[in-house]
PDB file of C-alpha atoms in Angstrom:
ATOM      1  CA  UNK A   1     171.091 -56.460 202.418  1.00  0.00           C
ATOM      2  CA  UNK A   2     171.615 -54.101 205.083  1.00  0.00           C
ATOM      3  CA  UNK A   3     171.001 -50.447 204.042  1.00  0.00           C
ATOM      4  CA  UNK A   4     173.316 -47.646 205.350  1.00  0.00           C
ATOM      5  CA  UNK A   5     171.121 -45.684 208.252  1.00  0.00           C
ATOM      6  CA  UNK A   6     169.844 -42.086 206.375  1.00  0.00           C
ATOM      7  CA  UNK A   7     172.594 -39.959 208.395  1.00  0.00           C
ATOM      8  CA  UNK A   8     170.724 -36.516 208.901  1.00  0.00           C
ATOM      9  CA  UNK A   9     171.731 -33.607 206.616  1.00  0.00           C
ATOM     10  CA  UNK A  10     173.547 -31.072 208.655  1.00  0.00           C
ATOM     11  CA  UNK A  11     172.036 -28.142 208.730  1.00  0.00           C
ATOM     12  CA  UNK A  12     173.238 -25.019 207.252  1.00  0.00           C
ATOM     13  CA  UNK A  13     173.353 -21.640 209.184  1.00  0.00           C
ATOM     14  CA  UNK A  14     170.668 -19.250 207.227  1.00  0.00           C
ATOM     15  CA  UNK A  15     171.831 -16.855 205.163  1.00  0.00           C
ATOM     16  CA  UNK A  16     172.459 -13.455 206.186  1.00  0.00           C
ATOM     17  CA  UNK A  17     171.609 -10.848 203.672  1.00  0.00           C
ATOM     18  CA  UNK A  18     173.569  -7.904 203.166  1.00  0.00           C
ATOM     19  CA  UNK A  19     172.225  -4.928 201.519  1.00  0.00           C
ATOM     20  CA  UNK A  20     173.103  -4.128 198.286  1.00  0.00           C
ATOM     21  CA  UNK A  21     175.444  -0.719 198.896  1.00  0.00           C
ATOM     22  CA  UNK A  22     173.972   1.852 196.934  1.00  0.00           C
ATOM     23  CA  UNK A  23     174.801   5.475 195.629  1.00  0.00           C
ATOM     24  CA  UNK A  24     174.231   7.510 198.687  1.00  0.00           C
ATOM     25  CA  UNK A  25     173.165  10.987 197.846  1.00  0.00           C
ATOM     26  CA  UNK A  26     174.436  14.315 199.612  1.00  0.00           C
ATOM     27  CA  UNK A  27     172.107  15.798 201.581  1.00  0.00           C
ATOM     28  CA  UNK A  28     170.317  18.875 199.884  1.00  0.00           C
ATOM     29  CA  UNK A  29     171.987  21.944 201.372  1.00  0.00           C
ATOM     30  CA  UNK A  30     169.787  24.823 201.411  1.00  0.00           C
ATOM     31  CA  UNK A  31     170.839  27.593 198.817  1.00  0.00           C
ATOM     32  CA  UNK A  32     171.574  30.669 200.222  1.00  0.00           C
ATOM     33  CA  UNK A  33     170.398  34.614 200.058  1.00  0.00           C
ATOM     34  CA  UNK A  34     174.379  35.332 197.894  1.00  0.00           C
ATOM     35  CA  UNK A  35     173.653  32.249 195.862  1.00  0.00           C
ATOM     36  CA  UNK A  36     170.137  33.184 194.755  1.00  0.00           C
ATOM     37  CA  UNK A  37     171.059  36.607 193.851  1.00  0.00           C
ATOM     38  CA  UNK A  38     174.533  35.277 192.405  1.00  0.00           C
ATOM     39  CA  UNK A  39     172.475  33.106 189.721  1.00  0.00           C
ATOM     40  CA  UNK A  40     171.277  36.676 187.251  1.00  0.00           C
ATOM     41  CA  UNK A  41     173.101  39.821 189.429  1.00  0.00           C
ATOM     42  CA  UNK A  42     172.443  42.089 186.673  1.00  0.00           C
ATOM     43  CA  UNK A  43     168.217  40.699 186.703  1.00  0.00           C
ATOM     44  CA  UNK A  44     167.838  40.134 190.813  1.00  0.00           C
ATOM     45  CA  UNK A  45     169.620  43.249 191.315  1.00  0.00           C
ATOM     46  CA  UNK A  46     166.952  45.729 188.844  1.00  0.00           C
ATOM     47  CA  UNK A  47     163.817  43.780 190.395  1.00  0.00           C
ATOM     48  CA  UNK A  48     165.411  45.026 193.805  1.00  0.00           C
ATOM     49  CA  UNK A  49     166.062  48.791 192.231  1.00  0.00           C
ATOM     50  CA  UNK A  50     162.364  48.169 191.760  1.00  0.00           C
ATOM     51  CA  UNK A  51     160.798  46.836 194.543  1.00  0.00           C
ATOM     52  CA  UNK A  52     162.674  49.603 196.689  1.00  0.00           C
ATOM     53  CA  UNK A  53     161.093  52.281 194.569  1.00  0.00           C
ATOM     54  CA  UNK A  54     157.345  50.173 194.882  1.00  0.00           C
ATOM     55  CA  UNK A  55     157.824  50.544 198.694  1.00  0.00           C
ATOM     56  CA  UNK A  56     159.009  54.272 198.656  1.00  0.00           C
ATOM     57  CA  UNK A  57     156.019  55.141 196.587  1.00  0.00           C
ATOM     58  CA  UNK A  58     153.454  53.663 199.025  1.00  0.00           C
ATOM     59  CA  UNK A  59     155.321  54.921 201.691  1.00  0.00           C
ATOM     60  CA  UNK A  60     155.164  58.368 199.993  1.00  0.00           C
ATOM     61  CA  UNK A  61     151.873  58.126 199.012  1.00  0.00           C
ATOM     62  CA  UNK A  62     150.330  56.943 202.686  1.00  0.00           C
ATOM     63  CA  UNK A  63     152.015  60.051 204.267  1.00  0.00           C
ATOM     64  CA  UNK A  64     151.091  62.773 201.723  1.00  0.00           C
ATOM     65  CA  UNK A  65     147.172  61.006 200.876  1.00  0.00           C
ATOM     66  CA  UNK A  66     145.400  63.054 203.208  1.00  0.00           C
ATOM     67  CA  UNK A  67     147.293  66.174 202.333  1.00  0.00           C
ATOM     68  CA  UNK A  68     146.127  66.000 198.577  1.00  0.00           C
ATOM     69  CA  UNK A  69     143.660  68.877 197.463  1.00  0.00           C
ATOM     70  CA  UNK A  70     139.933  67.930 197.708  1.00  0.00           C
ATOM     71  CA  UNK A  71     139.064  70.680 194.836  1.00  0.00           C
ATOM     72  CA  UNK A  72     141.285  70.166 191.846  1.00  0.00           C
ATOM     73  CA  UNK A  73     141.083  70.381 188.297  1.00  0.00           C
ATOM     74  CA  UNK A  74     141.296  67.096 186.532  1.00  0.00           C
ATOM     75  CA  UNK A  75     145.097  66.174 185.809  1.00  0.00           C
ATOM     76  CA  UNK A  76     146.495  66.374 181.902  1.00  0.00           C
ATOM     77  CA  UNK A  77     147.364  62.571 182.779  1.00  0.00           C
ATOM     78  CA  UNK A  78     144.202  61.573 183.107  1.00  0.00           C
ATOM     79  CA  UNK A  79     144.364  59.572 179.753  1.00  0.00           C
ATOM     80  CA  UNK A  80     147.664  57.869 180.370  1.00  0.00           C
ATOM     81  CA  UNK A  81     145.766  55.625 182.389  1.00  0.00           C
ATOM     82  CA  UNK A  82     143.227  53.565 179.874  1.00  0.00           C
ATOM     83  CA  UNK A  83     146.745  53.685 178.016  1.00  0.00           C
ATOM     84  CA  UNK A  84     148.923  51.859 180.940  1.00  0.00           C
ATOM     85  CA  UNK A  85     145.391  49.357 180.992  1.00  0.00           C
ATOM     86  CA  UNK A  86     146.155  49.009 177.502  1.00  0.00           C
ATOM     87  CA  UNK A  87     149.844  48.778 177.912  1.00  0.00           C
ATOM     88  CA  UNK A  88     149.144  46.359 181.059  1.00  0.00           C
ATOM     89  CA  UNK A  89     146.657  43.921 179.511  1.00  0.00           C
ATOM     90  CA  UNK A  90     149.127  43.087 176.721  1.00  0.00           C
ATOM     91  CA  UNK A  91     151.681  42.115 179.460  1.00  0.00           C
ATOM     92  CA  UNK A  92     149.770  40.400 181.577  1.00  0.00           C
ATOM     93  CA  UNK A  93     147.292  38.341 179.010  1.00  0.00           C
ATOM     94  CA  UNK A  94     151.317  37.268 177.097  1.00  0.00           C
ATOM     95  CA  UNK A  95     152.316  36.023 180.590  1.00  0.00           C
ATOM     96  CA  UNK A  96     148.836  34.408 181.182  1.00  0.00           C
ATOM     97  CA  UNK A  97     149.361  32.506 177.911  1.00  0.00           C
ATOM     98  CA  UNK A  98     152.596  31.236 178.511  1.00  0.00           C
ATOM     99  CA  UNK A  99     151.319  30.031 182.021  1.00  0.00           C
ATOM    100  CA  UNK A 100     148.431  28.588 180.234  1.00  0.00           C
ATOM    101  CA  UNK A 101     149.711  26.686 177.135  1.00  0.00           C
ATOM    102  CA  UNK A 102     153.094  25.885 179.084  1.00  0.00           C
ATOM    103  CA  UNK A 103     155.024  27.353 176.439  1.00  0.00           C
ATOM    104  CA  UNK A 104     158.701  29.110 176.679  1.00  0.00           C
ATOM    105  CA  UNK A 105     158.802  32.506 176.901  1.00  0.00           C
ATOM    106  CA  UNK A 106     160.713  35.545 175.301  1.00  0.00           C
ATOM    107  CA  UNK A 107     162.673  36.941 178.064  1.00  0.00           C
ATOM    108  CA  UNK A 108     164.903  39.054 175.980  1.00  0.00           C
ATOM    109  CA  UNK A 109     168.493  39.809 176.939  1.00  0.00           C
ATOM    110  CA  UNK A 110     167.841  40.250 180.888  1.00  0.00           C
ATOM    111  CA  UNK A 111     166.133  38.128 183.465  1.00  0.00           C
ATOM    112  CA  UNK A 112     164.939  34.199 183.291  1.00  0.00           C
ATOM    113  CA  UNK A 113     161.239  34.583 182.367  1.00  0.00           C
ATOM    114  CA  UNK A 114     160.766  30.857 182.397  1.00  0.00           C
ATOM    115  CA  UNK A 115     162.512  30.263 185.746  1.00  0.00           C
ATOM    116  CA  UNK A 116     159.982  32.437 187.051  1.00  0.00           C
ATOM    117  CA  UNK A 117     156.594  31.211 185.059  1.00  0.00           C
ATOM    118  CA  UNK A 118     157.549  27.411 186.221  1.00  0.00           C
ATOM    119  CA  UNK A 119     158.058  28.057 189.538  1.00  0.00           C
ATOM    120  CA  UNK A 120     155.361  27.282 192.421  1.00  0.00           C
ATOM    121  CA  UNK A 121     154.506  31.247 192.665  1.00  0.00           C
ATOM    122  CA  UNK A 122     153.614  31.592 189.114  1.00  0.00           C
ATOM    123  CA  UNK A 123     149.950  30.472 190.472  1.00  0.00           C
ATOM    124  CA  UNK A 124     147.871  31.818 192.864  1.00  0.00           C
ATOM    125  CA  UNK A 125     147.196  28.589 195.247  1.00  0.00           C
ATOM    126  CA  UNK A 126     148.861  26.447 192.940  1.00  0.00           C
ATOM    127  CA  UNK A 127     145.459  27.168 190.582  1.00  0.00           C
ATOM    128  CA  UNK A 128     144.984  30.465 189.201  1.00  0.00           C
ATOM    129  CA  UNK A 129     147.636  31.533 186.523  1.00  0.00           C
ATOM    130  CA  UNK A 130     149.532  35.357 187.934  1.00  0.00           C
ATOM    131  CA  UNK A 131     148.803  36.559 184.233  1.00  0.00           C
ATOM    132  CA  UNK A 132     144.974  35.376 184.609  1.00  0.00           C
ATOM    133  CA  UNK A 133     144.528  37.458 187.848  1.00  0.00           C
ATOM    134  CA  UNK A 134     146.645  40.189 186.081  1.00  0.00           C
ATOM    135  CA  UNK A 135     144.179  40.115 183.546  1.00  0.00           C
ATOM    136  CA  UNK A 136     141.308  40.670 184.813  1.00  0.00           C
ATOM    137  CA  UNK A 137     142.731  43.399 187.152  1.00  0.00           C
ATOM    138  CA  UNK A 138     143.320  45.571 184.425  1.00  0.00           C
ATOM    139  CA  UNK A 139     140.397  45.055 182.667  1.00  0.00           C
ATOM    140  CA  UNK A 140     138.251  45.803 186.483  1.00  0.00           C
ATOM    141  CA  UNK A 141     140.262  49.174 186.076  1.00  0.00           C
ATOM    142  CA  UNK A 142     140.255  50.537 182.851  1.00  0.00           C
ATOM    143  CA  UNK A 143     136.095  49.851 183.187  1.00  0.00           C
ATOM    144  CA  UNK A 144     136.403  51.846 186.609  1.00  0.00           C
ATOM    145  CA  UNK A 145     138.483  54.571 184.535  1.00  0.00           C
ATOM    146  CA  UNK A 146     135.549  54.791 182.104  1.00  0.00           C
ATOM    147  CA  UNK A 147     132.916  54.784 184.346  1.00  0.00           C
ATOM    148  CA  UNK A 148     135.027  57.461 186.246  1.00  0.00           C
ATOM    149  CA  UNK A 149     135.538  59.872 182.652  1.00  0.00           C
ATOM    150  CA  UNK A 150     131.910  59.696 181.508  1.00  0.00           C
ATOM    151  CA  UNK A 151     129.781  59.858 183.968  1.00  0.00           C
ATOM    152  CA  UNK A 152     128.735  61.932 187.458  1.00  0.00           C
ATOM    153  CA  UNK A 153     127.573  61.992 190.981  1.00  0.00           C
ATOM    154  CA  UNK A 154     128.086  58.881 192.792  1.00  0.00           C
ATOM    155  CA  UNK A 155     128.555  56.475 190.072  1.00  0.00           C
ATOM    156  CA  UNK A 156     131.329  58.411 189.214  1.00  0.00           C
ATOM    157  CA  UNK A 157     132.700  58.712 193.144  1.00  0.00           C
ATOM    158  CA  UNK A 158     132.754  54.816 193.650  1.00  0.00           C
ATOM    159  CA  UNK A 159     134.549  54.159 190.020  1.00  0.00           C
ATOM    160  CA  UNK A 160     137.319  56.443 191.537  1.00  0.00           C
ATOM    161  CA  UNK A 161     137.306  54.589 194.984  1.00  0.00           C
ATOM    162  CA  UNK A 162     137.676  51.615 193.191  1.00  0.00           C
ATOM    163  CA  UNK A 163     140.457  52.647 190.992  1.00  0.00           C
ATOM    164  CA  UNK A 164     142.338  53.181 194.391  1.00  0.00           C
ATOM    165  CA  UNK A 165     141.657  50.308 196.159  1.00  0.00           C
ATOM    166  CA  UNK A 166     142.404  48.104 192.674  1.00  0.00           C
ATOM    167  CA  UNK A 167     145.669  49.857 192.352  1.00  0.00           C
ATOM    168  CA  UNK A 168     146.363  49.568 196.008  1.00  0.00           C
ATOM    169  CA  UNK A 169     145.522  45.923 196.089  1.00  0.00           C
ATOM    170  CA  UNK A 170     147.637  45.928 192.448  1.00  0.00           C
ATOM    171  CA  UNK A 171     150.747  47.774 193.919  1.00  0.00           C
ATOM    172  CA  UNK A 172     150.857  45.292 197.681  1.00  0.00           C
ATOM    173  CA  UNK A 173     150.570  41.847 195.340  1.00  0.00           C
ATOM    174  CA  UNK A 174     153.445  43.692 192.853  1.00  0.00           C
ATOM    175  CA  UNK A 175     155.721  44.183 196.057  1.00  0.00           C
ATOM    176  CA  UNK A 176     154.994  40.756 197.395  1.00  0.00           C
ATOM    177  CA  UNK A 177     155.629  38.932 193.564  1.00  0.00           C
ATOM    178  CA  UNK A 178     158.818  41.379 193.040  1.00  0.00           C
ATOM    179  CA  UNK A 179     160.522  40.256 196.453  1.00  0.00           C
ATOM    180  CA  UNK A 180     160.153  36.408 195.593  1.00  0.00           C
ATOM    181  CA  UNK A 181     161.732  36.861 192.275  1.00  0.00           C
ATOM    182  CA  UNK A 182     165.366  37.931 193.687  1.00  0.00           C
ATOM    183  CA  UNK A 183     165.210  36.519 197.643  1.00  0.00           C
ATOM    184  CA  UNK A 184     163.429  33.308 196.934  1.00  0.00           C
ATOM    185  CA  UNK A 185     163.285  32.148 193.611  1.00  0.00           C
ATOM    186  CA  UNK A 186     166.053  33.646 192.373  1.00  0.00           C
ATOM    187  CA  UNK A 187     165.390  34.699 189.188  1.00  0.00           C
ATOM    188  CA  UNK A 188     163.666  37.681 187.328  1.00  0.00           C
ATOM    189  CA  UNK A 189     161.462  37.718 185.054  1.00  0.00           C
ATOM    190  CA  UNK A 190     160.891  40.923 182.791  1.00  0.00           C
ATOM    191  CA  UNK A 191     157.528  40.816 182.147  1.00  0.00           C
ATOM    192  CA  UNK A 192     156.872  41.276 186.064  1.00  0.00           C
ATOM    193  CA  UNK A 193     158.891  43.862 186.291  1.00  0.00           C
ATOM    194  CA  UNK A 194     156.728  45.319 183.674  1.00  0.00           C
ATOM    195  CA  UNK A 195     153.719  44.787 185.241  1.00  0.00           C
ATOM    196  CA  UNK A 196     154.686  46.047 188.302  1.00  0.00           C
ATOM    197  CA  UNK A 197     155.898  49.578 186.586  1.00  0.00           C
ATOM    198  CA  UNK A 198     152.690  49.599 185.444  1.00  0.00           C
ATOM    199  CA  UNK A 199     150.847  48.983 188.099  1.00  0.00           C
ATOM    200  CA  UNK A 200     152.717  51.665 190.201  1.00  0.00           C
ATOM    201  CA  UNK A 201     152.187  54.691 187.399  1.00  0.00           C
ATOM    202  CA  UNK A 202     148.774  53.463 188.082  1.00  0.00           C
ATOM    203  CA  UNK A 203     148.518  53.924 191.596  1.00  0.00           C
ATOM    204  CA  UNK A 204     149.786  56.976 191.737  1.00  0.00           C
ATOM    205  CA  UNK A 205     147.189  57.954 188.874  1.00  0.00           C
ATOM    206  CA  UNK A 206     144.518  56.753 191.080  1.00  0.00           C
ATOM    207  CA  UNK A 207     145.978  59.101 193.929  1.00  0.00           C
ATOM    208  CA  UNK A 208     144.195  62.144 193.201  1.00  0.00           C
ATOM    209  CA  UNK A 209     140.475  60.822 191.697  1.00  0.00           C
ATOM    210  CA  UNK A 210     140.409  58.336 194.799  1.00  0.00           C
ATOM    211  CA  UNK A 211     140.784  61.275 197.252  1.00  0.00           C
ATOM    212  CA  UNK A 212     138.353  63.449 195.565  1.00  0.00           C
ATOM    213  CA  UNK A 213     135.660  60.714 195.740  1.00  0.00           C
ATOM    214  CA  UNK A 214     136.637  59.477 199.030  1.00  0.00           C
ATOM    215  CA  UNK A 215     135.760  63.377 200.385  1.00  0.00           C
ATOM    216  CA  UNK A 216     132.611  63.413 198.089  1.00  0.00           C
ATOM    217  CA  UNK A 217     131.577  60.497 200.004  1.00  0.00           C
ATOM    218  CA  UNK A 218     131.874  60.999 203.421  1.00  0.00           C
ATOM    219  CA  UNK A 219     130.203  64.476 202.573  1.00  0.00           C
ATOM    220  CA  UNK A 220     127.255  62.223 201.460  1.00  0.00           C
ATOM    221  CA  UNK A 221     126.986  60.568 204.591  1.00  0.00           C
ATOM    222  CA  UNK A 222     126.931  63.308 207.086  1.00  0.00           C
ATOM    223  CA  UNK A 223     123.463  64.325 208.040  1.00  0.00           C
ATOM    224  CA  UNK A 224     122.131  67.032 207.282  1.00  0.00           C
ATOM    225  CA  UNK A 225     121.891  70.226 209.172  1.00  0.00           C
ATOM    226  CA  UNK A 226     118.627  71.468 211.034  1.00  0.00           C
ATOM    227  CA  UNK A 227     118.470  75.084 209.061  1.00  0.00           C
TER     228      UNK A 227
END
């Protein structure tokens, strides 16, 4: 019995894959300055109100420092400052606890609060809660305030100095937080604004004391004359 020869299969062209078509996405268009501001008007446009009177104030303030009086009775404000610290620490220890916990926030009837407390700037290199650092700033100063009331001499001088330079360093990190709220993030949160109120009424507190020690200082370090 003769068997039919194998005839060789033909083969078959390989198969050319296609891809699947999927759902192509628009490309992200940056957001701009109108939108930001455009999301709360009524919010972004007080926490610029703000920030413009934060900058007029140091600007103020730098000009007329040097002109304040060396010899000066102590202000009737002196104890509105413990009460800002007060006042302060209640803001900044509610925001540190909502940065904390991760909870919502009470924003009340202006501003996004929580827009603001989940957004990349609501820690200091992505680690440090705002209302942590806020925290401890106005506990540094109300202890620099107390140290400044009740005691004398040179103690008293370098509580004062630091009272300026914390409410310097305060009122610079409140103009820099205040200007991402509106331009970048673009939201407001009224809690910061707040803060930086407070921190400002502070400053200028700190105005007076700071120069008086600052003076009593550099007296200190000139030498003495031959008599």
């Amino acid at each position: 019995v003769l068997l039919p020869s194998a005839q060789p299969t033909p083969s078959l062209p390989a198969p050319v894959f296609t891809p699947t078509p999927g759902i192509l996405l628009p490309p992200s268009t940056p957001v701009t300055l109108g939108e930001r501001l455009g999301r709360d008007p009524l919010a972004n446009g007080l926490a610029i109100l703000v920030l413009l009177g934060m900058l007029v104030v140091l600007g103020i303030s730098i000009f007329r420092f040097r002109r304040l009086p060396v010899q000066a009775p102590a202000s009737r404000l002196t104890w509105l400052f413990p009460l800002l610290c007060v006042l302060g620490l209640g803001v900044a220890g509610y925001l540190a606890t909502v940065e904390i916990f991760n909870v919502e926030a009470v924003c009340g009837p202006v501003g996004d609060c929580n827009a603001v407390q989940q957004s990349a700037y609501a820690r200091l290199f992505g680690i440090l809660p705002i209302g942590l650092l806020g925290l401890a700033g106005y506990l540094v100063l109300l202890g620099a305030w107390s140290t400044w009331r009740f005691t004398h001499g040179l103690p008293a001088d370098l509580a004062a100095l630091v009272m300026l330079l914390g409410t310097s360093a305060g009122l610079l990190f409140s103009i820099y937080l205040t200007f991402l709220e509106p331009f970048v993030i673009g939201a407001t949160c009224a809690w910061c604004l707040a803060s930086a109120i407070i921190t400002t009424l502070l400053f200028l507190l700190s105005l007076q004391p700071g120069r008086q020690a600052l003076a009593a200082l550099l007296s200190r370090l000139q030498p003495i004359q031959p008599t």
